[in-house]
Coordinates of C-alpha atoms in Angstrom, one line a residue:
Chain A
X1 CA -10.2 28.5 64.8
X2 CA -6.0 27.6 64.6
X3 CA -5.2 24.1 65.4
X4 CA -1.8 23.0 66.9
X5 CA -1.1 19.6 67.6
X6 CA 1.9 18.1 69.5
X7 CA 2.8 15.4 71.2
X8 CA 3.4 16.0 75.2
X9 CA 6.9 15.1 77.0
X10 CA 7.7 12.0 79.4
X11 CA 9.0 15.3 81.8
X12 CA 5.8 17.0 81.4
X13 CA 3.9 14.3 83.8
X14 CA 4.1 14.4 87.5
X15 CA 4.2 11.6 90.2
X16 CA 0.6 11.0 89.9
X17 CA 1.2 9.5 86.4
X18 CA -0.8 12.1 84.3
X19 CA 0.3 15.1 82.9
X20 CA 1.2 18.1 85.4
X21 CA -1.7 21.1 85.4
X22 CA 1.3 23.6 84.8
X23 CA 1.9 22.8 81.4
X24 CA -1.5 23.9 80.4
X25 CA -0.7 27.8 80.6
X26 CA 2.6 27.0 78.7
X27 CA 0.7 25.5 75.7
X28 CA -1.7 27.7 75.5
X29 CA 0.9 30.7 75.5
X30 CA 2.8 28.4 72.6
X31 CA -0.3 27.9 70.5
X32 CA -1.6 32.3 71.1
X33 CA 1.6 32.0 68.4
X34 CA -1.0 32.2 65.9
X35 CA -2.7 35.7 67.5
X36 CA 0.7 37.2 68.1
X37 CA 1.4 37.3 64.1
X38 CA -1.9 39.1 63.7
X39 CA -0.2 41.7 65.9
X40 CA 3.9 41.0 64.9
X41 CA 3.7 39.0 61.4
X42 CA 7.4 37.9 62.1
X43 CA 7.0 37.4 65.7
X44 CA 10.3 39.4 65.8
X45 CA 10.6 40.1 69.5
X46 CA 11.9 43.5 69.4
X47 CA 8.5 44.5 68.0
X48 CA 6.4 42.9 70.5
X49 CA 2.6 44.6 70.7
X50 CA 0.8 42.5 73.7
X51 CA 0.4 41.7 77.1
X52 CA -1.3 39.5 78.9
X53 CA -3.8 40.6 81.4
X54 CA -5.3 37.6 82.9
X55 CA -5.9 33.9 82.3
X56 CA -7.9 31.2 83.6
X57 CA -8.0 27.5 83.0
X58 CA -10.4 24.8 84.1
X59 CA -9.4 20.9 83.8
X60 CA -11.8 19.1 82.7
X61 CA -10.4 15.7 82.1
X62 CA -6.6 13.6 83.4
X63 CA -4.3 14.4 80.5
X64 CA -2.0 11.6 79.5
X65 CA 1.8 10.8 77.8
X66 CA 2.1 8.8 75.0
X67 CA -0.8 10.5 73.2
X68 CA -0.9 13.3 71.0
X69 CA -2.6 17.2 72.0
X70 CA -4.7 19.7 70.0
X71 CA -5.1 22.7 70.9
X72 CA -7.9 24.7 69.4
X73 CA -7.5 28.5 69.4
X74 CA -10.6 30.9 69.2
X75 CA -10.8 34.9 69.8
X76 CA -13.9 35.0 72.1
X77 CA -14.1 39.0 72.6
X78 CA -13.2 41.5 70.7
X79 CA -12.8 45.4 72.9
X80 CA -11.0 48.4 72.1
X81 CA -7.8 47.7 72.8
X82 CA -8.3 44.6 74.9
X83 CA -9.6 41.3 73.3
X84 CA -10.1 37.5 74.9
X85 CA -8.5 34.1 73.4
X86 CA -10.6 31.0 74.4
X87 CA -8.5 27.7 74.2
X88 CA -9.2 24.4 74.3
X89 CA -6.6 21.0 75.1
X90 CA -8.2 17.9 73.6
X91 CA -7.0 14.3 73.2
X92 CA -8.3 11.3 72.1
X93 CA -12.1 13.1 71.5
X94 CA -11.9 14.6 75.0
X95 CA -11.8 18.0 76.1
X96 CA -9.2 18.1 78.9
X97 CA -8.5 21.9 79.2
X98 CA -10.0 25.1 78.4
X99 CA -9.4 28.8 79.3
X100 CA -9.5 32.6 78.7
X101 CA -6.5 34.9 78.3
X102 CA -7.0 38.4 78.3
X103 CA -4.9 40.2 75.9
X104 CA -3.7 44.0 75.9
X105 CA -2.6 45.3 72.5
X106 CA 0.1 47.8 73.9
X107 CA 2.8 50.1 73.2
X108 CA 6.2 48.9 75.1
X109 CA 7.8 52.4 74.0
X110 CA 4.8 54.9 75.7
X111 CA 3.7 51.8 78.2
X112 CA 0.5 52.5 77.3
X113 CA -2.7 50.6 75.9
X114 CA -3.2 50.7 72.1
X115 CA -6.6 50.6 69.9
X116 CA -6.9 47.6 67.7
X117 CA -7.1 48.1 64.0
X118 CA -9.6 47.6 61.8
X119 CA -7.4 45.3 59.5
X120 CA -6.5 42.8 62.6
X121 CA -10.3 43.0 64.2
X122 CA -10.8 41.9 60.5
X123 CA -8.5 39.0 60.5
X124 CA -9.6 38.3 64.4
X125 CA -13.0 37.9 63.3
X126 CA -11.9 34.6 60.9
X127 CA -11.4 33.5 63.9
X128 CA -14.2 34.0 66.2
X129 CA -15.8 31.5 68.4
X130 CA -19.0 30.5 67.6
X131 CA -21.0 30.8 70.5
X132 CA -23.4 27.6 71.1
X133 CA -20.1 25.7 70.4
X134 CA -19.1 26.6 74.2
Chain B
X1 CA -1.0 33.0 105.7
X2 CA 1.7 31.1 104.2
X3 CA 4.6 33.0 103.4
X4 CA 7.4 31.4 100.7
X5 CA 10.2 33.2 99.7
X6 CA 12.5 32.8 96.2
X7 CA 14.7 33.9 94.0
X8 CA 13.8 33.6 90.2
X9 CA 16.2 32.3 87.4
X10 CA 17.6 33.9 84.2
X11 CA 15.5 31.1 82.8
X12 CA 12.5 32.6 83.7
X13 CA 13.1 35.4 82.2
X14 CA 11.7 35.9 78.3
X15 CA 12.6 37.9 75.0
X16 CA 11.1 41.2 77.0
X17 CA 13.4 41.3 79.7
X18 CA 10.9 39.9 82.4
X19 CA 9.9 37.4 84.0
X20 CA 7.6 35.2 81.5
X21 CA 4.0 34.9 82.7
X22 CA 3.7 31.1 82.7
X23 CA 6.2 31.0 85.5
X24 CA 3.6 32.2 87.7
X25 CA 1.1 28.9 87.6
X26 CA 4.8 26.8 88.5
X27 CA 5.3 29.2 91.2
X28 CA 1.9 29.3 92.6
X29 CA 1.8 25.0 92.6
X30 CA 4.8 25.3 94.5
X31 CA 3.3 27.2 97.1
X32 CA 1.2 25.1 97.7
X33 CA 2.6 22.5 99.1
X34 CA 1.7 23.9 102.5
X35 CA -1.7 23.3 101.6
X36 CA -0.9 19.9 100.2
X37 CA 0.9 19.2 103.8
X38 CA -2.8 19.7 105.4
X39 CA -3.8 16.7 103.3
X40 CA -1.1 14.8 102.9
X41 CA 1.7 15.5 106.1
X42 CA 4.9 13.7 104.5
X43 CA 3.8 14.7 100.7
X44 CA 4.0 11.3 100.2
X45 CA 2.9 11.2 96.2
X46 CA 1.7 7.8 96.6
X47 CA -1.0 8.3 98.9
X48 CA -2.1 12.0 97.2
X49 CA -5.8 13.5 98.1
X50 CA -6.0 16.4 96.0
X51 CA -6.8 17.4 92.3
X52 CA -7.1 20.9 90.7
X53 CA -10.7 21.8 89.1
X54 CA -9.4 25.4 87.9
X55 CA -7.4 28.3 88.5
X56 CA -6.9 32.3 87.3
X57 CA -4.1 34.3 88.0
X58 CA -4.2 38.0 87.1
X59 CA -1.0 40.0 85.8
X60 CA -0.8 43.2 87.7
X61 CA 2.8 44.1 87.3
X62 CA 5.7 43.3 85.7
X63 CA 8.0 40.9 87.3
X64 CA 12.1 41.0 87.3
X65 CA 15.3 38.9 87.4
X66 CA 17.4 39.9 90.3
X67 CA 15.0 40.5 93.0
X68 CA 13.9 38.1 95.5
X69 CA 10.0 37.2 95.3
X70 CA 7.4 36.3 97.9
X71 CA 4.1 34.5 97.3
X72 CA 1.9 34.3 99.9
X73 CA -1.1 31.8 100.2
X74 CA -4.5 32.2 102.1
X75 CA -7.8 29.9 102.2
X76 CA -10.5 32.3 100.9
X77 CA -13.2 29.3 101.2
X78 CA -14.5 26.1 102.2
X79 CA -16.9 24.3 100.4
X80 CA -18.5 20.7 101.5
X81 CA -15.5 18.9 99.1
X82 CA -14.0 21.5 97.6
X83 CA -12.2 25.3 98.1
X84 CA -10.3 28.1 97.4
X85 CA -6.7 29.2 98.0
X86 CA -6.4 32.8 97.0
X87 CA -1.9 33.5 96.3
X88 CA -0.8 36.5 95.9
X89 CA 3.0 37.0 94.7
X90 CA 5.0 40.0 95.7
X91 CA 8.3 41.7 94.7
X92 CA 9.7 45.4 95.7
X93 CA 6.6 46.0 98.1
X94 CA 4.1 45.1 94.8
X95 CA 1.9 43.0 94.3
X96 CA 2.4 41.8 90.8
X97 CA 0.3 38.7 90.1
X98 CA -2.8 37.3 92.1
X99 CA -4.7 34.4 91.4
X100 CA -7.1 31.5 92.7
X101 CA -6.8 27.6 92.6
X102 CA -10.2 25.5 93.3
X103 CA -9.3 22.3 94.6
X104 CA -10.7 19.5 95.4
X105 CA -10.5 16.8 98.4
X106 CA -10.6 13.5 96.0
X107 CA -10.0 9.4 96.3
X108 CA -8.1 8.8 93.6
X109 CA -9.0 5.2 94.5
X110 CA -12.4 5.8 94.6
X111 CA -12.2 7.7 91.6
X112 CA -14.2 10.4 93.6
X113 CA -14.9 13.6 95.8
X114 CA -14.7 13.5 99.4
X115 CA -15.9 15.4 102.4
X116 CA -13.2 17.3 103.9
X117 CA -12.8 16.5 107.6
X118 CA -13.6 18.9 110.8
X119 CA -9.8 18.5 111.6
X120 CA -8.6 19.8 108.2
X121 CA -11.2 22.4 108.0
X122 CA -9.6 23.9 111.2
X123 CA -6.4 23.5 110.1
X124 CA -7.7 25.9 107.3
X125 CA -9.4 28.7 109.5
X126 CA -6.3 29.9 111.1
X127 CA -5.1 30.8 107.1
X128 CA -8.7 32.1 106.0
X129 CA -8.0 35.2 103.9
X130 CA -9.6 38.2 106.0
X131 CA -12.0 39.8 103.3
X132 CA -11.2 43.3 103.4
X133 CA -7.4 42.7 101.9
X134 CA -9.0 41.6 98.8
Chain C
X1 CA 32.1 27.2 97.3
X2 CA 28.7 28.7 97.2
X3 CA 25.2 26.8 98.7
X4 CA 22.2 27.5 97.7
X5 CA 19.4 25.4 99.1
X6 CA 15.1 25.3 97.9
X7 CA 12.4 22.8 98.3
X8 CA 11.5 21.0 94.7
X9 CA 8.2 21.2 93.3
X10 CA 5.5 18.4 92.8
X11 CA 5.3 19.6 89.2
X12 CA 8.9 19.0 88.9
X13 CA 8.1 15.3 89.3
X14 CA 7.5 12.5 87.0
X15 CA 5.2 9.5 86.1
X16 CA 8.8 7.5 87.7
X17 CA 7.8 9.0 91.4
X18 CA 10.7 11.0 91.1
X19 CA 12.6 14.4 90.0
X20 CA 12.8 14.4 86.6
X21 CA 16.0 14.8 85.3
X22 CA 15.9 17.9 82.7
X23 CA 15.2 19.9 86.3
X24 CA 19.2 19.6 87.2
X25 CA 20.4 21.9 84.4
X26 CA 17.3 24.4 85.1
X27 CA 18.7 24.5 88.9
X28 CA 22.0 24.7 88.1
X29 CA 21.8 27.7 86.0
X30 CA 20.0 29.2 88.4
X31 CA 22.8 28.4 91.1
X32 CA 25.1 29.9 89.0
X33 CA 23.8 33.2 89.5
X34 CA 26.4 33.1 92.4
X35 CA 28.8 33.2 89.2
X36 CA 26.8 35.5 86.9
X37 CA 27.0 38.3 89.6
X38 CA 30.8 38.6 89.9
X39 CA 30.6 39.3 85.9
X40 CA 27.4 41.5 86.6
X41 CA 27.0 42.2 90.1
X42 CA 23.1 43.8 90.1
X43 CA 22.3 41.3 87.5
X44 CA 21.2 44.0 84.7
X45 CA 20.1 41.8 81.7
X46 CA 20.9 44.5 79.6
X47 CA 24.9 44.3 80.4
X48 CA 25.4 40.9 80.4
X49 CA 28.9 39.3 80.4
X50 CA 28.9 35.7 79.8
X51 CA 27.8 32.4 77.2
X52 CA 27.0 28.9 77.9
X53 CA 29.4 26.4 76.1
X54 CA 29.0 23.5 77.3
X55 CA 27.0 21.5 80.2
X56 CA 27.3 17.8 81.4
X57 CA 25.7 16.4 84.3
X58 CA 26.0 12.8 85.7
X59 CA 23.3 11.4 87.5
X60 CA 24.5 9.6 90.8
X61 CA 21.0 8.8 92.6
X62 CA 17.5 9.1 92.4
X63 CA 16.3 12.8 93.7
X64 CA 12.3 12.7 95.9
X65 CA 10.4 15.6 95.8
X66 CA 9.2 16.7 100.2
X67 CA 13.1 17.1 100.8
X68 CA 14.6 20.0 100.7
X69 CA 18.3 20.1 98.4
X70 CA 21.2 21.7 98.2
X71 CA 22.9 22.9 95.3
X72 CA 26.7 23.7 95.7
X73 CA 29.0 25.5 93.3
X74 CA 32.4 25.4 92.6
X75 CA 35.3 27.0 90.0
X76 CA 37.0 24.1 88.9
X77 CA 39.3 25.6 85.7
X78 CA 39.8 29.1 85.8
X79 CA 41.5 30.6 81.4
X80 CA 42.1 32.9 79.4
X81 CA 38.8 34.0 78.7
X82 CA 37.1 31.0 79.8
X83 CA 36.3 29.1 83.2
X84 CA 34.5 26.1 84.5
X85 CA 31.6 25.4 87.1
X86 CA 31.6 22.1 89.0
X87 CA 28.2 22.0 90.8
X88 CA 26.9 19.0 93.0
X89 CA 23.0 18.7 93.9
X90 CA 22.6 17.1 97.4
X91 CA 19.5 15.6 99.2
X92 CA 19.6 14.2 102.6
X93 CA 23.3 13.8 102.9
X94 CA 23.4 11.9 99.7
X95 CA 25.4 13.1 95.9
X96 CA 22.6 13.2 93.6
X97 CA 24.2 14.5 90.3
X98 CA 26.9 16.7 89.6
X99 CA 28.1 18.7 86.5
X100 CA 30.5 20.9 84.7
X101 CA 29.3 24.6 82.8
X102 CA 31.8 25.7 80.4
X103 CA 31.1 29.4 80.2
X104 CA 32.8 31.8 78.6
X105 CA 33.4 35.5 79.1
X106 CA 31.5 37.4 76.3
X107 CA 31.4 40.6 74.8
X108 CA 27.7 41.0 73.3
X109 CA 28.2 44.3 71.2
X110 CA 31.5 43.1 69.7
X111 CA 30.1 39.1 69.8
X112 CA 33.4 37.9 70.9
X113 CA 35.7 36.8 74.0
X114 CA 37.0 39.0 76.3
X115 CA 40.0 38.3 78.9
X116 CA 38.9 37.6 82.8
X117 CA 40.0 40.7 84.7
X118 CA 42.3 39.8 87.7
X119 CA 39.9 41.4 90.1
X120 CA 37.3 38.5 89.0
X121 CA 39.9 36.0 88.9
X122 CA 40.8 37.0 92.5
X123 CA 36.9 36.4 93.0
X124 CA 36.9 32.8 91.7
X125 CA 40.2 31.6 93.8
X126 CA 37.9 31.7 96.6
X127 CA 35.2 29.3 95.8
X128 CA 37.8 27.3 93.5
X129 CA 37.4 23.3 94.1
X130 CA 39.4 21.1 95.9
X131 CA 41.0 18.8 93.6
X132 CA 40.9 16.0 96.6
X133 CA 37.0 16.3 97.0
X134 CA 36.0 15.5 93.6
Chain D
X1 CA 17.9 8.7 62.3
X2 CA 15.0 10.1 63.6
X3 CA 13.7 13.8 63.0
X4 CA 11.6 15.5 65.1
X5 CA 10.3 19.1 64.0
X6 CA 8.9 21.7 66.1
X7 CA 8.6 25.5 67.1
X8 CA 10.1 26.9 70.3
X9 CA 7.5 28.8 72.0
X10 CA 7.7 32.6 73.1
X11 CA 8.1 31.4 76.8
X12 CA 11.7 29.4 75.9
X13 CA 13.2 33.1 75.6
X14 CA 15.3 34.5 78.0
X15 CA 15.8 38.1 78.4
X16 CA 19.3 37.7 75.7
X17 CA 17.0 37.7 73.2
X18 CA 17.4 33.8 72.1
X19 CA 16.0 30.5 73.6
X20 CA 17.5 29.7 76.9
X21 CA 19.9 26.9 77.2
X22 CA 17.8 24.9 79.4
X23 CA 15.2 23.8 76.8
X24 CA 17.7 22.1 74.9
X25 CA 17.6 19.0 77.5
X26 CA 14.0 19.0 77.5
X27 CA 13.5 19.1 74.1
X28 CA 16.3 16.5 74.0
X29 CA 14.7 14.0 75.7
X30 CA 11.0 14.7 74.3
X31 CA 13.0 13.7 70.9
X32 CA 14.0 10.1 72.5
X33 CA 10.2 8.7 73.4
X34 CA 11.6 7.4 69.8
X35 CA 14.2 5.1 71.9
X36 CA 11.9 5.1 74.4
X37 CA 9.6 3.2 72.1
X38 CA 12.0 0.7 71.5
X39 CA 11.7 -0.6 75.1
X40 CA 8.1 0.5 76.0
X41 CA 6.1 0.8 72.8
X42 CA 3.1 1.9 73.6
X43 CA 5.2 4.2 76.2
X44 CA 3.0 3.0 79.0
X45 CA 4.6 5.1 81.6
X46 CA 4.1 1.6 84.5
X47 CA 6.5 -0.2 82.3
X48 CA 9.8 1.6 82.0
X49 CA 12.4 -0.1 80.7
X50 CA 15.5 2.7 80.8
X51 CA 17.0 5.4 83.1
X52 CA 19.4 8.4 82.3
X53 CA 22.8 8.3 83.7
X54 CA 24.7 11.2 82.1
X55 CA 23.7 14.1 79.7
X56 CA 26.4 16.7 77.9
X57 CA 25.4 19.5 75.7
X58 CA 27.7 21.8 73.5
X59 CA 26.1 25.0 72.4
X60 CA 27.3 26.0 68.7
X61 CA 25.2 28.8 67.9
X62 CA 22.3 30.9 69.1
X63 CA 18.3 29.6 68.7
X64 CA 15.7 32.0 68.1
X65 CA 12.3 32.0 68.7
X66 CA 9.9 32.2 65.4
X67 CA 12.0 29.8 63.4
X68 CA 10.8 25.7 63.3
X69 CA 13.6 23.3 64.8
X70 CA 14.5 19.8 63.8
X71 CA 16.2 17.1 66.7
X72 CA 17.9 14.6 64.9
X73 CA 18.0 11.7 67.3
X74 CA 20.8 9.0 66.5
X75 CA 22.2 5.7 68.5
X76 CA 25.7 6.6 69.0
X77 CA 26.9 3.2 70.7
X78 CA 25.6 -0.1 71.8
X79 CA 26.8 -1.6 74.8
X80 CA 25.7 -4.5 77.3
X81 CA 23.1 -3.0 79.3
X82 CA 23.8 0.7 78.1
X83 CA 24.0 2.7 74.9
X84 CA 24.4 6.1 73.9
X85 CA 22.6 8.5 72.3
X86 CA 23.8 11.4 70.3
X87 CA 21.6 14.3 69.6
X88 CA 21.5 17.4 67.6
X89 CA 19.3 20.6 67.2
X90 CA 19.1 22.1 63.7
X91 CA 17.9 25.5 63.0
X92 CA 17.9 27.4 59.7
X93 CA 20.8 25.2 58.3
X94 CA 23.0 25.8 61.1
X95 CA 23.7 23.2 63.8
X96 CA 22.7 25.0 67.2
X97 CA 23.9 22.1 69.8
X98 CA 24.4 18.6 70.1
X99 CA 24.8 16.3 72.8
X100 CA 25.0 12.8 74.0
X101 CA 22.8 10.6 76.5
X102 CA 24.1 7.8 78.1
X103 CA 20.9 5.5 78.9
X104 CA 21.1 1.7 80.8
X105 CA 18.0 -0.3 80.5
X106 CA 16.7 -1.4 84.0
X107 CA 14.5 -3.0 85.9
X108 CA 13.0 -0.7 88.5
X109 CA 11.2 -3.9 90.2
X110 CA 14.7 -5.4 90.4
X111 CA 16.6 -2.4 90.6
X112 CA 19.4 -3.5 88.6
X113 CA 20.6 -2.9 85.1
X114 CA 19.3 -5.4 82.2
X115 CA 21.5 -7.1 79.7
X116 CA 19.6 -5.0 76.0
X117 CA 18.1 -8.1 73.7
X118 CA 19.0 -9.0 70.1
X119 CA 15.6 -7.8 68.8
X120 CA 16.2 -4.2 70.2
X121 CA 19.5 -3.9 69.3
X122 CA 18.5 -4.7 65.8
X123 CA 16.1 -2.0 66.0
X124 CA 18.8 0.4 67.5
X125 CA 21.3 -0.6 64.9
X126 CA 19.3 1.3 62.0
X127 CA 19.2 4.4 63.5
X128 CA 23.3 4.2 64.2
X129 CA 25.4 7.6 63.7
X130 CA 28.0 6.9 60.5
X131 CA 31.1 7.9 62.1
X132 CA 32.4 10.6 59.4
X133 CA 29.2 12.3 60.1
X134 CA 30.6 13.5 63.5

């Protein structure tokens, strides 16, 4: 599991006071930082290796400013060339968030979908969530 | 179907030269207002009767700077307090993201769910997603 | 002087009721496409012509999201290499902030200044401010 | 001074290459909840104390994604009911931008600007900008 923890912006709250649901997908992209080295060690951009194929995000609890965020990062699935990243948002001992992104492991230069290697499935599975924690 | 219409921003643009997925979630929210109108007419934030339990949006295509976008917004169910708006967004005559928000009719006096009203429920059915697009 | 004119979203709110102020640059860099299109008129990433030196933005009045704005764009100092953007947000008939980009005509593969070509000057004369209206 | 350290995310790109200008005002005032604390500290959000009356942002060098950044956050000037203050983002060394906020505490119930007290100026006047530091 890779932990992140930040605290969340007066502009990230909307008019009903709490934090606004679209900031969710933006944190968890921020904190998938730790699965894009496995892929691009020095997250230099012009060697990108991944797309994203899907996510989804339930909200489980009113997330609030003035508090600070974890976000805990698993690798749920692990395919051929696809794999899944389960995330969770907590504060204060509450879990507020959590989702699934799909991940592609792809070639930009062929555009075309790429088998995972057996040195980052290794390091992926350092990572894997357990399953009676979900 | 609601129709909205838009240009993206070089800011929503990322280190790949498209548009950067979380932009979709933003994009989606502010679509639907026109379901928020059904609730709340003026979109007076004050007196708000909606929350969002979860949503998924699926990456089909890549999206570009330059080109004017379209998202479009159906109901694809009702549920007793709850349902589904199914958005789809579109560029060049592709459809390169879809996704569904489950929302909730709520008191955020009450603190609770409500039952949404005959009159609403009708006000949805003329925007009912027509299964065989899907 | 160019208008440009969108509905703002409930995300782009904050716990104050209102439009949160970091949303003024984002939407005047995206009015300024108006600008970036006489530099690059299909809007190619990939042959970009221009930097960012300097933004300020003073906040007249207190912007609601349900209203539709307006965004309008002016040349207000047109150099050697060099120019300036006045830009004014407006909702119902009211100044709500107003700004100045400094941007600067930019060569990326040689990473310096290039002269404004009098074809692009001739471009900015016609949206050029009105000293008397500022 | 106050220092606040924290890595851009892949999603602050634009398709230059760099981080998009438009984060810097965001990032810029998630770096002053540390003045914000002054007026509200426990930044209860139903309390506000301040509001935003003019931003400018100079933009010395490029910011890339994959490198940690540091917001220096200084009080610039004191006034009656308004101060200012000056901000800079640090990246590898190099100064990236800087910028100054000009903030006027106010009372929202009033809706009129408040005279600052003793106690917070004291508070402001150890985190002043030295003048040959400029």
């Amino acid at each position: 599991m890779f932990s992140d923890t930040f605290s969340p912006r007066f502009t990230d709250t909307d008019a009903l006071g709490h934090i606004n649901n679209t900031l969710v997908p933006v944190w968890f992209e921020g904190a998938r930082d730790n699965i894009f080295k496995m892929f691009t060690p020095d997250l230099d951009v012009n060697n990108w290796q991944l797309i994203l194929a899907k996510i989804d995000v339930t909200f489980h609890a009113q997330m609030h400013y003035g508090t600070e965020m974890e976000v805990k990062t698993y690798i749920s699935r692990i395919g051929n060339s696809s794999f899944d990243v389960h995330q969770e948002l907590w504060q204060k001992n509450q879990k507020c968030a959590s989702g699934t992104a799909v991940m592609v492991h792809f070639c930009f230069k062929q555009q075309k979908a790429q088998v995972i290697s057996e040195e980052i499935i290794n390091k992926m599975k350092s990572h894997m969530l357990i399953e009676s924690k979900l």
